[in-house]
XYZ file of C-alpha atoms in Angstrom:
565
model
C 25.893 37.799 -72.642
C 26.734 35.733 -69.972
C 29.722 33.719 -69.938
C 28.848 31.204 -67.179
C 25.288 30.076 -67.945
C 22.947 27.894 -65.637
C 21.276 24.665 -67.005
C 18.221 25.463 -64.908
C 16.727 21.609 -65.624
C 19.953 20.463 -63.850
C 20.260 22.610 -60.706
C 19.664 20.972 -57.609
C 19.732 23.781 -55.157
C 22.557 21.794 -53.430
C 24.592 25.230 -52.618
C 28.009 23.646 -53.514
C 28.864 26.219 -55.705
C 28.200 29.009 -53.118
C 30.291 27.155 -50.675
C 33.075 26.955 -53.257
C 32.972 30.796 -54.300
C 34.943 32.586 -51.939
C 33.407 35.746 -52.942
C 29.888 34.528 -52.813
C 29.464 36.093 -56.435
C 26.406 33.532 -56.653
C 22.617 34.293 -55.496
C 19.726 31.753 -54.922
C 16.708 32.544 -56.569
C 13.646 30.581 -57.555
C 15.347 27.826 -56.328
C 18.272 27.897 -58.552
C 21.985 29.366 -57.836
C 22.848 31.943 -60.357
C 25.926 33.752 -60.978
C 25.825 37.550 -59.928
C 27.813 39.036 -63.093
C 28.738 42.120 -61.310
C 30.409 40.269 -58.270
C 31.697 37.359 -60.367
C 35.533 37.331 -61.620
C 35.320 33.952 -63.712
C 37.417 31.994 -61.771
C 35.644 28.873 -62.918
C 35.195 27.456 -59.702
C 31.555 27.218 -59.704
C 31.677 25.449 -62.829
C 34.140 22.957 -61.935
C 32.653 21.671 -58.881
C 29.103 21.601 -59.882
C 28.285 17.970 -59.513
C 25.290 18.229 -61.909
C 27.223 20.097 -64.311
C 24.534 22.538 -64.776
C 27.081 25.336 -65.195
C 27.542 26.121 -69.064
C 30.167 28.261 -70.735
C 29.370 30.448 -73.498
C 31.347 29.392 -76.862
C 32.030 32.154 -79.555
C 33.385 29.753 -82.121
C 30.298 30.289 -84.063
C 30.999 33.894 -84.409
C 34.645 33.862 -85.176
C 33.805 31.415 -88.015
C 31.544 34.377 -89.358
C 34.266 36.545 -88.751
C 36.503 34.761 -91.013
C 33.748 34.353 -93.545
C 33.400 38.032 -93.651
C 36.498 38.229 -95.854
C 38.846 40.383 -93.675
C 41.907 38.721 -92.418
C 41.601 36.977 -88.961
C 44.527 36.760 -86.699
C 45.021 34.734 -83.950
C 46.912 35.160 -80.941
C 47.617 32.104 -79.188
C 48.522 32.222 -75.707
C 51.926 30.681 -74.668
C 50.222 28.010 -72.033
C 49.129 26.401 -75.044
C 52.110 23.772 -74.786
C 50.095 22.317 -71.769
C 47.290 21.728 -73.602
C 48.437 20.586 -77.307
C 51.675 18.741 -75.853
C 54.354 17.402 -77.521
C 53.476 19.949 -80.453
C 55.758 22.457 -82.063
C 54.179 26.058 -82.572
C 54.832 25.583 -86.135
C 52.505 22.572 -86.416
C 49.859 24.420 -84.274
C 50.586 27.346 -87.005
C 49.574 25.079 -89.836
C 46.542 23.657 -88.069
C 45.119 26.841 -86.892
C 45.498 28.526 -90.282
C 43.424 25.520 -91.869
C 40.728 26.777 -89.431
C 40.938 29.991 -91.977
C 42.852 32.120 -89.913
C 45.420 34.529 -91.782
C 48.312 34.514 -89.387
C 49.159 32.993 -85.973
C 51.092 34.586 -83.326
C 52.227 33.701 -80.033
C 51.022 36.282 -77.139
C 54.120 36.175 -75.790
C 55.059 39.002 -78.025
C 52.547 41.041 -76.140
C 53.913 40.113 -72.832
C 57.328 41.122 -73.821
C 56.044 44.645 -74.561
C 54.024 44.710 -71.054
C 57.033 43.640 -69.160
C 59.043 46.600 -70.762
C 56.141 49.040 -69.590
C 56.517 47.452 -65.916
C 60.052 47.991 -66.181
C 59.462 51.809 -67.099
C 57.054 52.190 -64.186
C 59.966 51.064 -61.601
C 62.582 52.750 -63.016
C 60.608 56.121 -62.641
C 59.274 55.395 -59.230
C 55.894 56.169 -60.713
C 53.705 53.996 -58.016
C 54.232 53.223 -54.527
C 52.900 49.955 -54.852
C 52.471 48.025 -58.126
C 50.145 45.408 -58.809
C 51.025 43.654 -62.130
C 49.108 41.221 -63.651
C 48.621 39.475 -67.115
C 45.130 38.245 -65.423
C 41.576 39.822 -66.060
C 40.261 37.994 -63.031
C 42.795 39.646 -60.846
C 41.647 43.171 -62.283
C 37.972 42.343 -61.867
C 38.684 41.397 -58.281
C 40.004 44.625 -57.390
C 37.817 46.742 -59.524
C 34.588 44.708 -57.499
C 35.817 43.929 -54.187
C 38.734 45.878 -53.558
C 38.181 49.304 -55.129
C 40.303 51.239 -53.052
C 43.351 49.273 -54.444
C 42.427 50.079 -57.834
C 45.543 52.920 -57.496
C 47.868 50.255 -57.058
C 47.008 48.300 -60.394
C 49.811 49.088 -63.092
C 48.193 51.040 -65.779
C 49.279 48.763 -68.585
C 47.356 46.757 -70.812
C 47.014 42.955 -70.660
C 49.517 41.211 -73.254
C 46.362 39.824 -74.984
C 45.528 43.444 -75.733
C 49.089 44.523 -76.028
C 49.755 41.842 -78.737
C 46.346 42.829 -80.586
C 47.080 46.219 -80.946
C 50.741 45.597 -81.914
C 49.186 43.133 -84.740
C 46.769 45.724 -85.901
C 49.311 48.584 -86.192
C 51.519 46.159 -88.365
C 48.883 44.552 -90.565
C 46.224 47.240 -91.015
C 42.526 46.268 -91.237
C 42.271 42.953 -89.673
C 40.155 41.415 -87.012
C 41.984 39.373 -83.778
C 40.997 36.436 -82.039
C 42.415 35.116 -78.894
C 42.735 31.339 -77.439
C 43.865 30.494 -74.180
C 42.672 28.553 -70.863
C 40.789 31.520 -69.381
C 37.053 32.757 -69.062
C 37.937 36.254 -67.882
C 39.294 36.939 -71.289
C 36.192 36.829 -72.731
C 34.948 39.599 -70.352
C 38.150 41.490 -70.901
C 37.453 41.529 -75.012
C 33.963 43.468 -74.299
C 35.239 45.789 -71.709
C 36.200 49.266 -73.619
C 38.568 50.096 -70.657
C 40.654 47.032 -71.332
C 41.628 48.331 -75.005
C 38.946 47.249 -77.096
C 41.459 45.460 -79.761
C 40.324 41.775 -79.622
C 37.005 41.054 -81.351
C 36.494 37.604 -79.646
C 38.134 35.358 -77.015
C 38.176 31.628 -77.441
C 39.029 28.662 -74.879
C 41.622 25.804 -75.892
C 38.732 23.429 -75.701
C 36.803 25.273 -77.796
C 39.671 25.322 -80.473
C 39.814 21.592 -80.262
C 36.273 21.246 -80.919
C 36.336 23.484 -84.075
C 39.359 21.601 -85.455
C 37.637 18.066 -84.815
C 34.636 19.590 -86.232
C 36.770 20.688 -89.392
C 38.921 17.465 -89.679
C 41.630 19.614 -89.176
C 44.613 17.570 -87.080
C 48.148 18.939 -85.468
C 50.671 17.167 -87.764
C 52.470 18.909 -90.393
C 54.659 21.821 -89.846
C 54.117 25.636 -91.218
C 57.067 26.522 -92.906
C 56.027 29.980 -92.402
C 55.205 29.891 -88.959
C 56.211 33.210 -87.188
C 58.446 33.029 -83.696
C 59.031 35.731 -81.426
C 62.111 38.446 -80.223
C 62.369 37.594 -76.588
C 61.351 33.806 -75.798
C 61.814 34.446 -72.128
C 58.175 35.843 -72.355
C 56.624 32.738 -72.944
C 57.344 31.827 -69.410
C 54.139 34.642 -68.528
C 51.660 31.769 -67.529
C 54.049 30.594 -64.625
C 53.493 31.981 -61.140
C 56.700 34.011 -61.511
C 56.603 34.376 -65.159
C 56.370 38.475 -65.133
C 59.240 38.437 -62.741
C 61.555 36.252 -64.867
C 61.286 38.812 -67.572
C 62.398 41.480 -65.516
C 65.815 42.378 -64.404
C 67.211 42.888 -60.992
C 67.980 46.803 -62.428
C 64.230 46.815 -63.250
C 63.038 45.957 -59.936
C 65.436 48.113 -58.191
C 63.612 49.856 -55.214
C 60.881 47.473 -54.994
C 60.471 44.360 -53.421
C 58.920 41.796 -56.014
C 56.764 39.318 -54.233
C 54.458 36.603 -56.377
C 51.076 35.646 -55.248
C 48.755 32.764 -57.037
C 45.403 31.362 -55.849
C 42.442 32.594 -55.307
C 42.643 32.635 -51.398
C 46.244 33.702 -51.663
C 45.084 36.677 -53.535
C 41.937 37.464 -51.331
C 44.549 37.526 -48.278
C 47.198 39.573 -50.079
C 44.686 42.238 -50.967
C 42.965 42.243 -47.471
C 46.168 42.898 -45.790
C 47.477 45.218 -48.400
C 44.083 47.186 -47.348
C 44.835 46.872 -43.614
C 48.804 47.186 -43.238
C 49.311 49.692 -46.524
C 52.655 48.715 -47.084
C 55.024 50.451 -49.565
C 57.495 49.476 -52.148
C 56.017 46.354 -53.432
C 56.014 45.041 -56.947
C 53.449 42.145 -56.842
C 52.675 39.782 -59.556
C 49.470 38.546 -59.178
C 47.602 35.194 -60.786
C 44.107 34.350 -59.620
C 44.514 30.793 -60.410
C 46.750 28.579 -58.731
C 49.638 27.960 -60.785
C 49.146 30.941 -63.013
C 47.794 30.315 -66.128
C 49.032 26.771 -66.260
C 45.992 26.212 -63.709
C 43.548 28.081 -65.685
C 39.811 27.254 -65.485
C 40.023 24.992 -68.835
C 42.721 23.194 -67.551
C 41.425 22.281 -64.377
C 38.174 21.143 -65.982
C 39.763 18.921 -68.150
C 42.167 17.550 -64.991
C 45.434 18.732 -66.734
C 47.821 19.543 -63.420
C 49.325 23.229 -63.489
C 52.419 22.037 -61.930
C 52.826 18.945 -64.587
C 51.997 21.817 -67.484
C 54.792 24.079 -66.170
C 57.272 21.321 -67.839
C 56.192 22.178 -71.314
C 57.077 25.737 -70.753
C 60.658 26.955 -72.330
C 61.841 30.488 -72.377
C 64.528 29.568 -74.506
C 64.586 29.977 -78.043
C 62.294 27.930 -80.591
C 62.904 26.901 -84.361
C 60.032 29.336 -85.185
C 62.084 32.354 -83.616
C 64.175 32.384 -86.560
C 61.343 34.100 -88.298
C 60.144 36.669 -85.763
C 56.556 37.929 -86.418
C 56.441 41.468 -87.617
C 54.602 42.479 -84.844
C 57.239 41.359 -82.317
C 59.458 44.416 -83.931
C 57.056 46.933 -83.350
C 57.149 49.401 -80.361
C 54.130 51.380 -78.910
C 52.678 52.469 -75.628
C 50.173 50.344 -74.133
C 47.959 52.512 -71.598
C 45.144 50.686 -69.502
C 42.697 52.719 -66.982
C 40.326 51.135 -64.361
C 37.343 52.004 -62.428
C 35.152 50.970 -59.472
C 32.863 48.357 -60.208
C 31.949 47.311 -57.059
C 27.848 47.216 -56.499
C 26.429 49.471 -53.604
C 24.788 47.476 -51.096
C 22.948 49.363 -48.334
C 24.384 49.217 -44.465
C 22.099 46.986 -42.528
C 21.614 47.416 -38.876
C 22.300 44.697 -36.121
C 18.222 44.603 -35.349
C 17.740 43.796 -39.062
C 20.410 41.009 -39.146
C 19.014 39.789 -35.732
C 15.610 39.928 -37.249
C 16.830 37.648 -40.194
C 18.391 35.402 -37.848
C 15.350 34.896 -35.698
C 13.368 33.718 -38.973
C 15.662 30.757 -38.905
C 15.676 29.800 -35.414
C 18.924 31.693 -34.173
C 17.841 33.413 -31.023
C 21.132 33.442 -29.387
C 24.763 33.467 -30.339
C 24.859 29.628 -29.330
C 22.054 29.232 -31.792
C 24.289 29.962 -34.664
C 26.163 26.859 -35.696
C 27.981 28.306 -38.556
C 27.924 25.200 -40.431
C 28.261 27.012 -43.817
C 25.513 24.169 -45.394
C 23.948 27.049 -46.931
C 27.347 28.359 -48.441
C 28.017 31.417 -46.433
C 30.773 30.992 -43.695
C 28.619 32.534 -40.722
C 24.915 32.564 -39.679
C 25.354 36.593 -39.801
C 26.951 36.389 -43.335
C 23.761 34.291 -44.678
C 21.595 36.694 -42.869
C 23.179 39.718 -44.731
C 23.007 37.707 -47.811
C 19.459 37.312 -47.375
C 18.978 41.041 -46.826
C 20.867 41.947 -50.073
C 18.374 39.598 -51.938
C 21.469 36.903 -52.669
C 19.992 34.085 -50.387
C 16.587 32.555 -49.401
C 15.795 32.345 -45.768
C 14.990 28.369 -46.411
C 18.618 27.817 -47.281
C 19.356 27.019 -43.372
C 19.891 23.190 -43.572
C 19.612 22.626 -39.284
C 16.771 25.122 -39.132
C 14.931 22.888 -41.999
C 16.113 20.012 -40.450
C 14.514 20.962 -37.061
C 11.523 22.462 -38.352
C 10.712 19.096 -40.309
C 11.578 16.767 -37.444
C 9.572 19.151 -35.257
C 6.323 18.910 -37.664
C 6.981 15.373 -37.975
C 6.961 14.839 -34.311
C 3.723 16.992 -34.030
C 2.239 14.654 -36.318
C 2.848 11.457 -35.060
C 2.397 12.439 -31.358
C -1.317 13.970 -32.307
C -2.409 11.477 -34.907
C -5.650 10.089 -33.801
C -4.404 6.757 -35.660
C -1.378 4.407 -34.329
C 1.416 4.375 -36.902
C 4.283 1.897 -36.511
C 7.527 1.399 -38.366
C 8.859 -2.063 -38.638
C 12.343 -3.167 -40.348
C 12.081 -6.601 -42.795
C 12.085 -8.820 -39.737
C 8.951 -7.058 -38.370
C 11.094 -5.592 -35.415
C 9.499 -2.455 -34.314
C 11.722 0.663 -35.497
C 9.287 3.107 -33.693
C 5.542 3.762 -33.015
C 3.547 6.991 -31.856
C 1.820 7.339 -28.634
C -1.498 6.413 -30.105
C -0.248 2.993 -30.935
C 1.080 2.413 -27.345
C -2.559 3.133 -26.431
C -4.357 0.680 -28.834
C -2.054 -2.259 -28.251
C -1.440 -1.659 -24.632
C 2.438 -1.465 -24.817
C 5.143 0.726 -23.781
C 7.490 2.599 -26.701
C 10.678 1.650 -24.897
C 9.797 -2.179 -24.614
C 8.137 -2.374 -28.018
C 11.332 -0.804 -30.110
C 13.508 -3.395 -31.334
C 11.167 -6.713 -30.644
C 8.093 -8.298 -32.236
C 4.638 -7.203 -31.070
C 2.533 -10.197 -30.733
C -0.856 -8.863 -32.104
C 0.898 -9.054 -35.628
C 1.861 -12.603 -35.156
C 0.843 -14.363 -38.490
C 0.093 -11.252 -40.343
C 0.532 -11.966 -43.886
C -0.160 -8.295 -45.118
C 3.439 -7.734 -44.864
C 4.757 -10.028 -47.190
C 1.749 -9.018 -49.465
C 2.453 -5.517 -49.304
C 5.972 -6.172 -50.091
C 5.654 -8.838 -53.024
C 2.931 -6.860 -54.553
C 3.983 -3.288 -54.066
C 0.238 -2.471 -52.946
C -1.276 -1.042 -49.730
C -2.900 -3.876 -48.242
C -5.823 -2.905 -46.086
C -7.448 -5.389 -43.264
C -10.033 -5.316 -40.840
C -9.374 -7.375 -37.704
C -10.319 -7.916 -33.662
C -7.542 -7.684 -31.337
C -9.083 -10.051 -28.783
C -6.270 -9.346 -26.039
C -7.056 -5.647 -25.899
C -10.888 -5.993 -26.852
C -10.593 -3.535 -29.674
C -11.572 -3.971 -33.633
C -8.982 -2.013 -35.836
C -8.579 -1.158 -39.531
C -4.870 -1.963 -40.798
C -3.408 -0.242 -43.588
C 0.154 -1.771 -44.347
C 2.785 -0.263 -46.810
C 6.315 -1.634 -47.932
C 8.892 1.039 -48.448
C 11.251 -0.401 -50.627
C 13.922 2.266 -50.580
C 14.449 2.019 -47.040
C 13.610 -1.916 -46.702
C 10.845 -1.087 -43.936
C 7.090 -1.051 -43.303
C 4.690 1.192 -42.188
C 1.390 0.388 -40.424
C -1.331 2.768 -40.074
C -4.166 1.173 -37.455
C -7.335 3.147 -36.932
C -9.253 1.918 -33.914
C -12.773 0.972 -34.983
C -14.229 -0.517 -31.671
C -16.585 2.236 -31.077
C -17.968 2.335 -34.709
C -18.353 -1.265 -34.690
C -20.158 -1.055 -31.336
C -22.485 1.436 -32.946
C -22.731 -0.422 -35.957
C -24.064 -3.656 -33.537
C -26.499 -1.430 -31.680
C -27.869 0.009 -34.884
C -28.294 -3.911 -36.046
C -30.244 -4.608 -33.084
C -32.465 -1.671 -33.384
C -32.970 -2.497 -37.040
C -33.894 -5.989 -36.139
C -36.133 -5.331 -33.278
C -37.900 -2.618 -35.734
C -38.288 -5.289 -38.385
C -39.832 -7.707 -35.903
C -42.399 -5.031 -34.474
C -43.301 -3.858 -37.870
C -43.976 -7.714 -38.641
C -46.126 -8.068 -35.834
C -47.994 -4.782 -36.571
C -48.493 -6.064 -39.871
C -49.789 -9.406 -38.798
C -52.452 -7.798 -36.505
C -53.340 -5.654 -38.773
C -54.199 -8.530 -41.434
C -56.250 -10.552 -38.815
C -58.374 -7.069 -38.157
C -58.662 -6.830 -41.979
C -59.819 -10.384 -42.564
C -62.421 -10.271 -39.268
C -63.808 -6.905 -41.157
C -63.923 -8.374 -44.300
C -65.755 -11.646 -43.118
C -68.383 -9.398 -41.123
C -69.107 -7.484 -44.061
C -69.661 -10.511 -46.233
C -72.287 -11.673 -43.926
C -74.067 -8.121 -43.919
C -74.141 -8.112 -47.587
C -75.599 -11.679 -47.783
C -78.453 -10.575 -45.357
C -79.386 -7.345 -47.389
C -79.356 -9.210 -50.788
C -82.122 -11.488 -49.289
C -83.940 -8.834 -47.921
C -83.968 -6.583 -50.979
C -85.176 -9.967 -52.961
C -87.788 -10.489 -50.845
C -89.184 -7.171 -50.980
C -88.850 -7.120 -54.785
C -90.840 -10.244 -54.915
C -93.436 -8.872 -52.744
C -93.931 -5.483 -54.959
C -94.127 -7.917 -58.059
C -97.048 -9.778 -56.311
C -98.663 -6.697 -55.493
C -98.577 -5.337 -59.215
C -100.203 -8.500 -60.688
């Protein structure tokens, strides 16, 4: 299960995590920056740098509670850097508080550190390796296995102090479960790695333990009279950048040149140099976090200084050491094996890379700005990431900016309508060529000044005060045009936009149409009047003819009647 998870609703595609990750173990997919688990070394930078807090850490404390509830004894291995987290408290007080959570026993991981140092000393005494990279840091191991597999042969084949301590506890106390607590994220990965030893069930962070104690109402106060200490207190210095070296004597390192390196970039520089220069006779203490474990991810996330934290480390005896843990006196071997875990990416030709570069407007080396806005150090690195499926073509900010500006310019320059931008004093900020044509002005003369044609225009105040789009039709007497205006106030930028459409021809056509309509109506009325007159004359003539016919018929009727009589 992922250790660093993404809150998809919070990721704003700012690429900051990609910029901050020196190993570029983050891919941009579906508009979100996702950790590439096969490449990540769990340094925690992407979590720490995210301005949107979009990275979420896995917390296994509920599983640990279930482990305790199962009935088997659960022992806690507490990393020696605890002194910088729970400052001012004794180990005895911590032991009592942590046992109150249900742990059967609480011991310091320094017990395992002492055993590991003995293994390192044996390696050097027997000259078994040309160069030795010694580390208590799983992130260093992950970096070598995943990014520098040719240097795996330099990793000391020794378990980490966490695994060594867990093994000692299991061999001492029998059928138990083991939980680790520390300032590290990569310990969670080590727990799940079968090659690491498989001796620890879960790894929790210090802040997870804090939340658990707060939820359970447990406070660090009274001391545990049965608290167990260590036999070799100097091993408590392991969290320092030179902690391993401080546990070794000059006789132990005889024949080797001891050096120490801490910090992600410093480790990368050293590993690159080891690949290139291939020196010999080095004993290298490596810590991925600057300041060693005192500058671990959880420490940094909570703003705790690793340098100041070192003040709380003490390689001298502690009160609890009067009662050393049973596991501290046990001796056994702590072997470790490693393997190449570097993803196999195909090689890409120069033409493949140039093709991607052309897609983002990089046609010549001069076009390659190498601005790193996408998160990658160079445009070529970004192009290779695109080919590997780790990056999206749209991540190039200068390209998108130029493209957006070009599209905007094309729209403005070719718009059939005038577009003008004004500041709050109605001085022109910009205008397009169509506006120059409609208002009969030049851009260089208009920008920064007031356009007389807008004198007395109340639409600006109305748009601002009522937050509406004001639409008007006006006649520009000076230029003989009729226009329709839409005025918008953009509050965020304290500016106005005016969209002006020239409707002079439309108005002229409307007038012509109205004239035709009027003329047609008048003609129709004249026709109607004439037809009415004709109808009346016809009706008159028909009336006279009908009367005469009636008289003639009556006379004929009378004549016929008289003849019958």
